[in-house]
CSV table of C-alpha atoms and ligand atoms in Angstrom, one decimal:
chain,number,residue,atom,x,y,z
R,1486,UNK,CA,0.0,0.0,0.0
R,1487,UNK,CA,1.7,3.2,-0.3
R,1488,UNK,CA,1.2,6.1,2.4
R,1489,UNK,CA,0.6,9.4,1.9
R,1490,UNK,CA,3.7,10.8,3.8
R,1491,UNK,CA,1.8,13.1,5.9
R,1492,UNK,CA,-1.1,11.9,6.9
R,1493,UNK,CA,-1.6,10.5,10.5
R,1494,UNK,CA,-4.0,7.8,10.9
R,1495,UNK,CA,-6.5,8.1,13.9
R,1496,UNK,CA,-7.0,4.6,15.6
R,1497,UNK,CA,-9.6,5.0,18.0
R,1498,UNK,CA,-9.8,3.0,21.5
R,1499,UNK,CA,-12.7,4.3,23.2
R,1500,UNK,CA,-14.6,1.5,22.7
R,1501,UNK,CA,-11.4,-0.6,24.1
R,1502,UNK,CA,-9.1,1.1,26.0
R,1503,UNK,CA,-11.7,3.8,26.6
R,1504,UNK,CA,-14.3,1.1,27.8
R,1505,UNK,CA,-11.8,-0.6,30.4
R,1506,UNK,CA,-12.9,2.4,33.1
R,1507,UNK,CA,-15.1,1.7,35.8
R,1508,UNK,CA,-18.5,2.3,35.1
R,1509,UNK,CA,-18.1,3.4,31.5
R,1510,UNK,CA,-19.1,-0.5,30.4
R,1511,UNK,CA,-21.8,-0.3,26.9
R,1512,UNK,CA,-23.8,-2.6,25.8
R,1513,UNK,CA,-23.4,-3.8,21.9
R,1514,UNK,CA,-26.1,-1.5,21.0
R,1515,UNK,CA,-24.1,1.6,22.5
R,1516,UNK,CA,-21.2,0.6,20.7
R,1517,UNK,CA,-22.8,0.4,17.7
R,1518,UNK,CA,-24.2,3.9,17.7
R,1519,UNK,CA,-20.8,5.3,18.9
R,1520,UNK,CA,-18.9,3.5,16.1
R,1521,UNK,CA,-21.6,4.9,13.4
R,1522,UNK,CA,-20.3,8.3,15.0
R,1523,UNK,CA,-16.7,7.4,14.7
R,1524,UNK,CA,-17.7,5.9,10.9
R,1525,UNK,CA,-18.9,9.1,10.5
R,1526,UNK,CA,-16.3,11.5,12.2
R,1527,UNK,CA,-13.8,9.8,9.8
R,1528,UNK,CA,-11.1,7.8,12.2
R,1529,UNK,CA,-9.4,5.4,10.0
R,1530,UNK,CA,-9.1,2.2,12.8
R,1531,UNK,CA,-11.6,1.3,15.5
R,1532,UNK,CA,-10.6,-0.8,18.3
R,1533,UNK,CA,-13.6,-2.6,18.7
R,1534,UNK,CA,-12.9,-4.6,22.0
R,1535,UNK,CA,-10.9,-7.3,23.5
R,1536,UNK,CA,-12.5,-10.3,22.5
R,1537,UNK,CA,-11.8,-13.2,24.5
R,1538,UNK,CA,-11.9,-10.9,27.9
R,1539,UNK,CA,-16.3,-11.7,27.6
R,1540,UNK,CA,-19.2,-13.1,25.8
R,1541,UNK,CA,-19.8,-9.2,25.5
R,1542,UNK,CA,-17.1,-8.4,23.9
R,1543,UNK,CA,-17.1,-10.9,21.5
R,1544,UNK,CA,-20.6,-10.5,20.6
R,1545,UNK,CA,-20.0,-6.8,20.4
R,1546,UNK,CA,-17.1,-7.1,18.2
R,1547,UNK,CA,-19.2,-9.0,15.6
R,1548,UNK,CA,-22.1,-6.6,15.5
R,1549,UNK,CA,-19.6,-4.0,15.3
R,1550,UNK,CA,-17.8,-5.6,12.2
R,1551,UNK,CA,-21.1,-5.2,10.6
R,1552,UNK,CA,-22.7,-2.2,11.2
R,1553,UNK,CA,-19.5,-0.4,10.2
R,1554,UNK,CA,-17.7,-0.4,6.6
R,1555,UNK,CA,-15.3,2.0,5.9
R,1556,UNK,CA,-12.7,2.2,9.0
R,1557,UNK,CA,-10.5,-0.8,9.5
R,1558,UNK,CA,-12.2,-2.9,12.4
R,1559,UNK,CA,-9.2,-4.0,15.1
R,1560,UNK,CA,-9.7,-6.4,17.7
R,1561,UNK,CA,-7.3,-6.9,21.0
R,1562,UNK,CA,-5.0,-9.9,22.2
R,1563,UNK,CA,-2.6,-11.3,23.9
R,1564,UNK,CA,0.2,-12.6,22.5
R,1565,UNK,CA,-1.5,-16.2,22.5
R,1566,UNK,CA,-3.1,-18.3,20.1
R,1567,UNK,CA,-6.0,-18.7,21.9
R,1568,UNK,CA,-6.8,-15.2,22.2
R,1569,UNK,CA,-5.5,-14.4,18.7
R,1570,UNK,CA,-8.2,-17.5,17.6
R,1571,UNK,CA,-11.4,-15.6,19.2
R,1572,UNK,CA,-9.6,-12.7,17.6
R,1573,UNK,CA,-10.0,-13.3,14.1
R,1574,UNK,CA,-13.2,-15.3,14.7
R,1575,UNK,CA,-15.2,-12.5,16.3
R,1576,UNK,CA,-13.9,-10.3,12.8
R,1577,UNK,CA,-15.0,-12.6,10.6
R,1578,UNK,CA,-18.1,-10.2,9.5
R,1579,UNK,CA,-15.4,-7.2,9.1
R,1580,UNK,CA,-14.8,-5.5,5.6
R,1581,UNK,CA,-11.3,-4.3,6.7
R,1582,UNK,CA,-9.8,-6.6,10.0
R,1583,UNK,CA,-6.7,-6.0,12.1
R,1584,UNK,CA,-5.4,-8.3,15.0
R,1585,UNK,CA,-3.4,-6.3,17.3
R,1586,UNK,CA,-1.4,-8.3,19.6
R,1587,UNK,CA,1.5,-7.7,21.4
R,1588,UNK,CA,3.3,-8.0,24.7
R,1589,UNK,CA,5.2,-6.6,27.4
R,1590,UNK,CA,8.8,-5.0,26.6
R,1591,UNK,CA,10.4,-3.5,29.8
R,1592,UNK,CA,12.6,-5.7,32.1
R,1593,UNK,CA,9.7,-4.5,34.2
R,1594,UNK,CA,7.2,-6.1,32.5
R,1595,UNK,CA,9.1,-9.4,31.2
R,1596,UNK,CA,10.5,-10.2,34.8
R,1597,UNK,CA,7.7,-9.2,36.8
R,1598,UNK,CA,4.7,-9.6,35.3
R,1599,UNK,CA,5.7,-12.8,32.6
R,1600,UNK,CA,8.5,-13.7,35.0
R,1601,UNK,CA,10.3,-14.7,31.9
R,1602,UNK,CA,13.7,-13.2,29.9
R,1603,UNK,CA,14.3,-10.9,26.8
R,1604,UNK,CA,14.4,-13.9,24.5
R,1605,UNK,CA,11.2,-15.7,25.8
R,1606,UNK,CA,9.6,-12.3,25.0
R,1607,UNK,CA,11.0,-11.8,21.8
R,1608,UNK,CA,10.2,-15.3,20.5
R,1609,UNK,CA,6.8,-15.1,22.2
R,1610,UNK,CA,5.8,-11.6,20.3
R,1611,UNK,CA,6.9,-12.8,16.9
R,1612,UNK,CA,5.1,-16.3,17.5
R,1613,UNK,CA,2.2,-14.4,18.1
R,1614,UNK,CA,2.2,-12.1,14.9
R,1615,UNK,CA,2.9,-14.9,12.5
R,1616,UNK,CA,-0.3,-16.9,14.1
R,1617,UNK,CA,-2.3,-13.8,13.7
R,1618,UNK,CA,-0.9,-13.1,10.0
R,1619,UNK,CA,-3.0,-16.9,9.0
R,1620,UNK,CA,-6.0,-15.0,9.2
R,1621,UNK,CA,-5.5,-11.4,8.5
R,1622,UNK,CA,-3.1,-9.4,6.8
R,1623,UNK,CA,-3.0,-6.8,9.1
R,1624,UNK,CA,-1.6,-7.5,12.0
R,1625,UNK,CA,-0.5,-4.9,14.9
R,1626,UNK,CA,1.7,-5.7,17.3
R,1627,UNK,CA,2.1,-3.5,20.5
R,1628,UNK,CA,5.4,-3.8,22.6
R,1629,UNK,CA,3.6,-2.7,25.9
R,1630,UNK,CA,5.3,-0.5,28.5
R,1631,UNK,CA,7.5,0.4,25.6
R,1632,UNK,CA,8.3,3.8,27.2
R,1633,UNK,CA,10.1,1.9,30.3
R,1634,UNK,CA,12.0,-0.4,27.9
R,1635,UNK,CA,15.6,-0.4,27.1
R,1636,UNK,CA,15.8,1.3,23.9
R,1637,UNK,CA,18.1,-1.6,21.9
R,1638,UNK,CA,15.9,-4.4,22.9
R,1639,UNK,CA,12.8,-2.2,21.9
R,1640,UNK,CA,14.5,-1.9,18.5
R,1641,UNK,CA,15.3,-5.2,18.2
R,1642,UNK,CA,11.6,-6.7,19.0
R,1643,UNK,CA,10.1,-3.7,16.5
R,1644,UNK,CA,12.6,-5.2,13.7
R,1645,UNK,CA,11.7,-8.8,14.4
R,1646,UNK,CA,7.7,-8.1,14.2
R,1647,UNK,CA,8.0,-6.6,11.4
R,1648,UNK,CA,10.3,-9.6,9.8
R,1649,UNK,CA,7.2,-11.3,10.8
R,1650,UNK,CA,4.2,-9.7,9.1
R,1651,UNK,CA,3.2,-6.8,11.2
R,1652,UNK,CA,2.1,-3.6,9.3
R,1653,UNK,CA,1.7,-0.8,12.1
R,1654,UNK,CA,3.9,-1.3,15.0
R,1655,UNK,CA,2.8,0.2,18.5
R,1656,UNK,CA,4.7,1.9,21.1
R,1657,UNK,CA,2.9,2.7,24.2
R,1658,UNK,CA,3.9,4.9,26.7
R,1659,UNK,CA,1.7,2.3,28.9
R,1660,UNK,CA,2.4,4.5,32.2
R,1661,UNK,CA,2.4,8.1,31.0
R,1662,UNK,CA,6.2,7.8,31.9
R,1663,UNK,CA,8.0,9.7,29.3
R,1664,UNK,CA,8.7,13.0,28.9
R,1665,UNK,CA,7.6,14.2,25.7
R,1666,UNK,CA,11.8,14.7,24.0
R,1667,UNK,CA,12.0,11.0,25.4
R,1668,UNK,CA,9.3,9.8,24.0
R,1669,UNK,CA,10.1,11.7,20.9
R,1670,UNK,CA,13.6,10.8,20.7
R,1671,UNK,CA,12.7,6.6,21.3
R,1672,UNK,CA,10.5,6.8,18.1
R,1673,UNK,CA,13.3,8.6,16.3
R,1674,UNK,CA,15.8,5.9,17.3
R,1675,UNK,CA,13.4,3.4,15.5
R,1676,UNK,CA,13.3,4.8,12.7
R,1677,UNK,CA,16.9,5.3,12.4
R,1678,UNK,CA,18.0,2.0,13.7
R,1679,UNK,CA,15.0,-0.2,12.7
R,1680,UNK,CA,16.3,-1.6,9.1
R,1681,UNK,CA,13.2,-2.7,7.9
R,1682,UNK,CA,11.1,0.3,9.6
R,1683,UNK,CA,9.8,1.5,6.4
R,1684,UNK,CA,7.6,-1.7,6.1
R,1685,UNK,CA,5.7,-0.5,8.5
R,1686,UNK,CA,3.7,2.3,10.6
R,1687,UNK,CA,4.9,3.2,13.8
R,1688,UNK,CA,1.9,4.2,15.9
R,1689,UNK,CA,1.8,6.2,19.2
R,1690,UNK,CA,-0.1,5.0,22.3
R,1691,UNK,CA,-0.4,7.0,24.9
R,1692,UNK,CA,-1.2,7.1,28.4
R,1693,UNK,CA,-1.8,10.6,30.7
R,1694,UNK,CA,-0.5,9.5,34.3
R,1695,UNK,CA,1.6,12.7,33.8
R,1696,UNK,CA,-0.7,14.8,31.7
R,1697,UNK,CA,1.6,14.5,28.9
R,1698,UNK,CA,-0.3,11.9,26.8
R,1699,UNK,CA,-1.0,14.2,23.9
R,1700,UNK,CA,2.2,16.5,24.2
R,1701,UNK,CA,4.1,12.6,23.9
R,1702,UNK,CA,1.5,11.7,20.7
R,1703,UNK,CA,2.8,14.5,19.2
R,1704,UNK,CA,6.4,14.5,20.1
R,1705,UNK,CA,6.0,10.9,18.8
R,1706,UNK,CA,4.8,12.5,15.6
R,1707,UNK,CA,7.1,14.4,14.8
R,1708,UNK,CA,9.9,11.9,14.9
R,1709,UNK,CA,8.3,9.8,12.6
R,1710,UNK,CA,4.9,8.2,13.7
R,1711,UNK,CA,2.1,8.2,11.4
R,1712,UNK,CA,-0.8,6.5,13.8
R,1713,UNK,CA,-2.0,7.9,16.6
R,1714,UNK,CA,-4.4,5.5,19.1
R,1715,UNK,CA,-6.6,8.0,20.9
R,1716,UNK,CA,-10.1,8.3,22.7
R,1717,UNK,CA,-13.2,10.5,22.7
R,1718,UNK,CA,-12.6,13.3,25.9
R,1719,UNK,CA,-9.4,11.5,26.4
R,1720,UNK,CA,-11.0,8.9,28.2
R,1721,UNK,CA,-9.0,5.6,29.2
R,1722,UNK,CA,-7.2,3.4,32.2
R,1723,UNK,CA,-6.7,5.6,35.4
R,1724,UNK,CA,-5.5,9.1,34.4
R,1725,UNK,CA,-7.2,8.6,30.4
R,1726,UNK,CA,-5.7,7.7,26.9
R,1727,UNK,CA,-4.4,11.0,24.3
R,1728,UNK,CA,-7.5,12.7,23.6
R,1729,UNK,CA,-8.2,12.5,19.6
R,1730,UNK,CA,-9.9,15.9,19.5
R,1731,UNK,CA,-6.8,17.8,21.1
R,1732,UNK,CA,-4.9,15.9,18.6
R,1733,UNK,CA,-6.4,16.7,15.8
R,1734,UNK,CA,-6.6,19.9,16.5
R,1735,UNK,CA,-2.7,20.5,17.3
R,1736,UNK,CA,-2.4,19.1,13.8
R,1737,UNK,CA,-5.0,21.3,12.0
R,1738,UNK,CA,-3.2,24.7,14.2
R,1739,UNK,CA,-0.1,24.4,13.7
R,1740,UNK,CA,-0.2,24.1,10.1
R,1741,UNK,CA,3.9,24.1,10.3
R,1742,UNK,CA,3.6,20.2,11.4
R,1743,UNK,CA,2.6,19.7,7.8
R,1744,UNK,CA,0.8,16.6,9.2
R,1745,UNK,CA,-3.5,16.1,8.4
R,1746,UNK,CA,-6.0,13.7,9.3
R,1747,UNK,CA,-9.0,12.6,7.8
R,1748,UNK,CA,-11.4,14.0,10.8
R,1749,UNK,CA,-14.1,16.1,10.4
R,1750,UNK,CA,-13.7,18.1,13.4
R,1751,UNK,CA,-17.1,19.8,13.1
R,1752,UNK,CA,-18.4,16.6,14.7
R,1753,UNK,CA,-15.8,16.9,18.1
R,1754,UNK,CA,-18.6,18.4,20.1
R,1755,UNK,CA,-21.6,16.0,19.3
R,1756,UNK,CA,-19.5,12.8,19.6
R,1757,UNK,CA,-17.8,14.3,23.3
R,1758,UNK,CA,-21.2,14.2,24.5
R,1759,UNK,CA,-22.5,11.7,23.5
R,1760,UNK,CA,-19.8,9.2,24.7
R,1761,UNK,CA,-19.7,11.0,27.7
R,1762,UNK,CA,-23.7,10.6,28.3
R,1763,UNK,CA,-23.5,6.8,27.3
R,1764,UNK,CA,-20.5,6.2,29.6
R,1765,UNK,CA,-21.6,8.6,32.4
R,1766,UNK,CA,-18.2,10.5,32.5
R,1767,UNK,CA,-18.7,13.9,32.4
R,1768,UNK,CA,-16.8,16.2,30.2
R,1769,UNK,CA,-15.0,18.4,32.7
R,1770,UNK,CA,-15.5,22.2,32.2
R,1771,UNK,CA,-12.0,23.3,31.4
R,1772,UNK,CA,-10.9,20.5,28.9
R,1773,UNK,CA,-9.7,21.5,25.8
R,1774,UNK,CA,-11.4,22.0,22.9
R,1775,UNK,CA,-14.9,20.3,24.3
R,1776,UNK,CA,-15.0,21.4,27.7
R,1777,UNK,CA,-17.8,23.9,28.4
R,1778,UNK,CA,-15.6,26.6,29.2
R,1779,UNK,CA,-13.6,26.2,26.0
R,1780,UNK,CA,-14.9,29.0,24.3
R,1781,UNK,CA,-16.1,31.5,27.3
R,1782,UNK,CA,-14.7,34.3,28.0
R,1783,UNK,CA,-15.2,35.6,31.9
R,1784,UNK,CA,-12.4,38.3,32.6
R,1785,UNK,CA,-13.0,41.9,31.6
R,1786,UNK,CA,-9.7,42.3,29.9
R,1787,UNK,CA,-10.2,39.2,27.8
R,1788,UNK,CA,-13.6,39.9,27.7
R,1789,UNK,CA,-12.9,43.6,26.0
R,1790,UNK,CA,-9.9,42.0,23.5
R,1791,UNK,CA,-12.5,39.6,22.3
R,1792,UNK,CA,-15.4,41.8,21.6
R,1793,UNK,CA,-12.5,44.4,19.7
R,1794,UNK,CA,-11.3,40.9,17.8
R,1795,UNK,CA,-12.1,37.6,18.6
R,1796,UNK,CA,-8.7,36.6,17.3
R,1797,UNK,CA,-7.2,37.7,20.7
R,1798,UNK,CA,-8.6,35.1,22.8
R,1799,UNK,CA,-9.8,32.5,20.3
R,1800,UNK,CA,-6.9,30.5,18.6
R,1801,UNK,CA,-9.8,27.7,17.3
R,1802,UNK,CA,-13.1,28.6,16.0
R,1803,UNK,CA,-16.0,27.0,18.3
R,1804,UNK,CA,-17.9,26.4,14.8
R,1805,UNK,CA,-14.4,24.1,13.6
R,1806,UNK,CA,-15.3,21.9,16.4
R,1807,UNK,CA,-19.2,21.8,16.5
R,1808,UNK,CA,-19.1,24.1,19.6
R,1809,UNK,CA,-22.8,26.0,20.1
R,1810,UNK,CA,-20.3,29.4,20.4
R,1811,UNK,CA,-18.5,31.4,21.9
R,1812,UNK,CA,-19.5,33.0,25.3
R,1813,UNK,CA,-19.2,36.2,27.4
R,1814,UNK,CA,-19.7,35.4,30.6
R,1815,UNK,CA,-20.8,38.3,32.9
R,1816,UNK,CA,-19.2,38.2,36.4
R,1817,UNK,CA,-17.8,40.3,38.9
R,1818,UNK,CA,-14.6,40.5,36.7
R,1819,UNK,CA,-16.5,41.9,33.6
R,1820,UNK,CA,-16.1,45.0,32.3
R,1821,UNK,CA,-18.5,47.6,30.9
R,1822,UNK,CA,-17.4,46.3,27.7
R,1823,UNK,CA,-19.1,43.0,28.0
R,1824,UNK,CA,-22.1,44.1,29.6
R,1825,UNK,CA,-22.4,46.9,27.3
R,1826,UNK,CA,-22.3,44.1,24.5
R,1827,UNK,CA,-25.3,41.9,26.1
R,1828,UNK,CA,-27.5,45.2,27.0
R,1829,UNK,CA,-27.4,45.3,23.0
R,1830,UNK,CA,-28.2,42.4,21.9
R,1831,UNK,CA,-31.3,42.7,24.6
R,1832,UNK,CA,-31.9,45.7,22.6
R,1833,UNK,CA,-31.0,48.3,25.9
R,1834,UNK,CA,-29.2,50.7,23.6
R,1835,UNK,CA,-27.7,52.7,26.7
R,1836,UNK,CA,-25.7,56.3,26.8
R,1837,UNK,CA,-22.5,56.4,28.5
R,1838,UNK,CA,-23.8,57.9,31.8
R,1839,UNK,CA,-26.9,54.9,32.2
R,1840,UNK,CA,-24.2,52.5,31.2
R,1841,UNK,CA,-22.2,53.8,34.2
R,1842,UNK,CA,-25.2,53.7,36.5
R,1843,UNK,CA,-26.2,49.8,35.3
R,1844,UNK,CA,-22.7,49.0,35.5
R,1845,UNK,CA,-22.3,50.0,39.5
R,1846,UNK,CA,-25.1,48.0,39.8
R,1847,UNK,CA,-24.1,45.5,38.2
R,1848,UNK,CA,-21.3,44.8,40.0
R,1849,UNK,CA,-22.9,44.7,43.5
R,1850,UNK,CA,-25.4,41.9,42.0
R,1851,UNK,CA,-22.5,39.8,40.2
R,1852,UNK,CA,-20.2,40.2,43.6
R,1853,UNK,CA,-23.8,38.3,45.3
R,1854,UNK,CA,-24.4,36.3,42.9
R,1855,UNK,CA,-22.8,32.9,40.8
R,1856,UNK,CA,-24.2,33.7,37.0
R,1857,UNK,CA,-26.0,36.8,35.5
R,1858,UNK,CA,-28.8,36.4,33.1
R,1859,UNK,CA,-30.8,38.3,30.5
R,1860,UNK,CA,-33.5,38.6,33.4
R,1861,UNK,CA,-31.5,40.0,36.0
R,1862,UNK,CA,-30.1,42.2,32.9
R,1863,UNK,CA,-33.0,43.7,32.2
R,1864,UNK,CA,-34.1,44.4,36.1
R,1865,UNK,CA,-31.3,46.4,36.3
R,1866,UNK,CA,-32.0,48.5,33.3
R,1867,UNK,CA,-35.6,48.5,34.8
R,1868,UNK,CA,-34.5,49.9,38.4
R,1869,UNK,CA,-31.6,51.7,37.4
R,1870,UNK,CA,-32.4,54.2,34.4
R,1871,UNK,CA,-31.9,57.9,35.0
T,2704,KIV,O1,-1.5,0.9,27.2
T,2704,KIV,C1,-1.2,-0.1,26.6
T,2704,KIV,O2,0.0,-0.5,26.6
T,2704,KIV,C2,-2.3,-0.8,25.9
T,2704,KIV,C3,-1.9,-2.0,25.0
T,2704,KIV,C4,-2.7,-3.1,25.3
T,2704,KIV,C5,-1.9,-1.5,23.6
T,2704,KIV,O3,-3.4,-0.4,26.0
T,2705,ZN,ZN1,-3.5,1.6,26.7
């Protein structure tokens, strides 16, 4: 297949890695709707479950497989051929499968967790991606806790998967350890020291124990990665996955990355609340780019720059994401500016002596109370007017 050099794929694991919170568990129904909106939303992978972990999983992976046609259906294993087995049966419906399999690749992980050695490991992850290439030509392997692994051995696992059959090779930071020019600089090494590198994308997993899950995605980026496995809100195990819609939107900014995806951000908004109704995990306020208070604008200085040109305080359009709009907020830090600007659009066209009479007011009420509306608006017009 050849790659356009700059695009970045978008592999989506809500409905995986996403799914693995507590209390965020859907039925196959709520899956299929939220895939539709992935479908739709353009991601190019969706990692449909983890099979053998459930008779739900399973079950929702085949639905899934068939209610969806144009993103590449993935399904989760172990680096066993039991797993791998239930794997490609639960795909058998899917236009487009991948089997993404993998292990663990720090000393961490292969002493303490498969109380086993380097070789063992090695031998068990290529194993693992020759049984899954019998059934699908698309095979991921992920090389987990890659971010705590000892850079040489990580290069030579990577070059022995990919001697093997895999296509996309995955390097999750599975702790939110790195540090995004560590992170960076480990996908750089592979791609300098990997020989067979190019038959194969390198794809970024990362976690946000730190906060730095999507400053790593992109560091990992720009050193050469051309997947990036993300989730809705940036939901995932403990501290969340990178969140696609930051992402995305870092890529569609800063237009010097010369990177592009094929989302169509306008749907960010409608698809952040949605999964976050369905998995009862609310969106909180200041997230970025989805967040309720993305696009509002309390202070009076900000509040005054925005109104002159929205340019100074807005860097993303709320429209470029589906946001409802922007918002100026009137609080006890607004200026006459702001308030000036909703007495308008109430249609209280006031002279500058009124405005400076509603305005004392105005700021006794918002220092009493949380949020001022239209009706409290026009009660002080009511009370106040000389
Ligand atoms: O975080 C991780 O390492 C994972 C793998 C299973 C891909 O989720
Ligand atoms: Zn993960």
């Amino acid at each position: 297949m050849i790659h356009d050099p700059n695009k970045v794929y978008i592999f989506d694991t809500t409905l995986r890695d996403g799914e693995q919170v507590p209390g965020c568990q859907l039925d196959t129904n709520q899956k299929i709707e939220i895939a539709k909106s992935l479908e739709f939303l353009g991601v190019d992978v969706i990692e449909a479950g983890f099979p053998v972990s459930s008779p739900g999983d399973f079950n929702s992976v085949i639905e899934l497989s068939k209610a969806v046609k144009d993103p590449i259906i993935c399904a989760l294993t172990r680096a066993n051929k039991n797993d791998i087995d239930v794997a490609a049966d639960a795909l058998r419906f899917a236009k487009r499968p991948r089997i993404h399999t993998g292990i663990g690749a720090s000393d961490m992980h292969i002493k303490t967790k498969f109380n086993s050695t380097r070789e063992d490991i090695l031998e068990r992850g290529v194993e693992a991606v020759r049984y899954a290439k019998k059934y699908v030509e698309d095979v991921e392997f992920y090389a987990e806790d890659a971010g705590r692994a000892d850079i040489e051995f990580l290069a030579k696992m990577v070059e022995a998967v990919i001697a093997a059959g895999a296509t996309v090779v995955n390097i999750p930071d599975t702790n939110g350890y790195c540090l995004p020019d560590q992170y960076g600089s480990k996908i750089l090494y592979l791609k300098e020291n990997v020989k067979n590198i190019h038959k194969a994308i390198i794809s970024v997993h990362c976690h946000n124990d730190l906060g730095l899950a999507t400053a790593n995605s992109i560091a990992g980026l720009q050193n050469g990665a051309r997947q990036v496995e993300c989730t809705v809100n940036g939901i995932g195990e403990r501290a969340g996955n990178t969140s696609m819609e930051e992402v995305v939107m870092i890529l569609k900014t800063h237009k010097s990355l010369n990177l592009h995806t094929n989302i169509n951000t306008q749907g960010f908004y409608n698809i952040s609340r949605h999964v976050s109704e369905q998995m009862n995990m609310l969106v909180q306020p200041n997230k970025a780019i989805v967040g309720g208070n993305a696009f509002s604008h309390s202070s009076g200085i900000h509040q005054d720059g925005f109104l002159k040109n929205r340019e100074n305080y807005e860097i993303i359009k709320p429209e470029d994401v589906g946001f409802p709009s922007a918002a100026i907020v009137l609080t006890a830090r607004s200026g006459r500016h702001a308030l000036k600007h909703h007495l308008d659009r109430l249609g209280h066209t006031l002279d500058k002596d009124n405005l400076d009479i509603v305005y004392k007011q105005f700021l006794v009420l918002a220092d009493s109370k949380q949020g001022i509306d239209d009706h409290d608006l026009n009660q002080l017009v009511a009370l106040n007017l000389v």
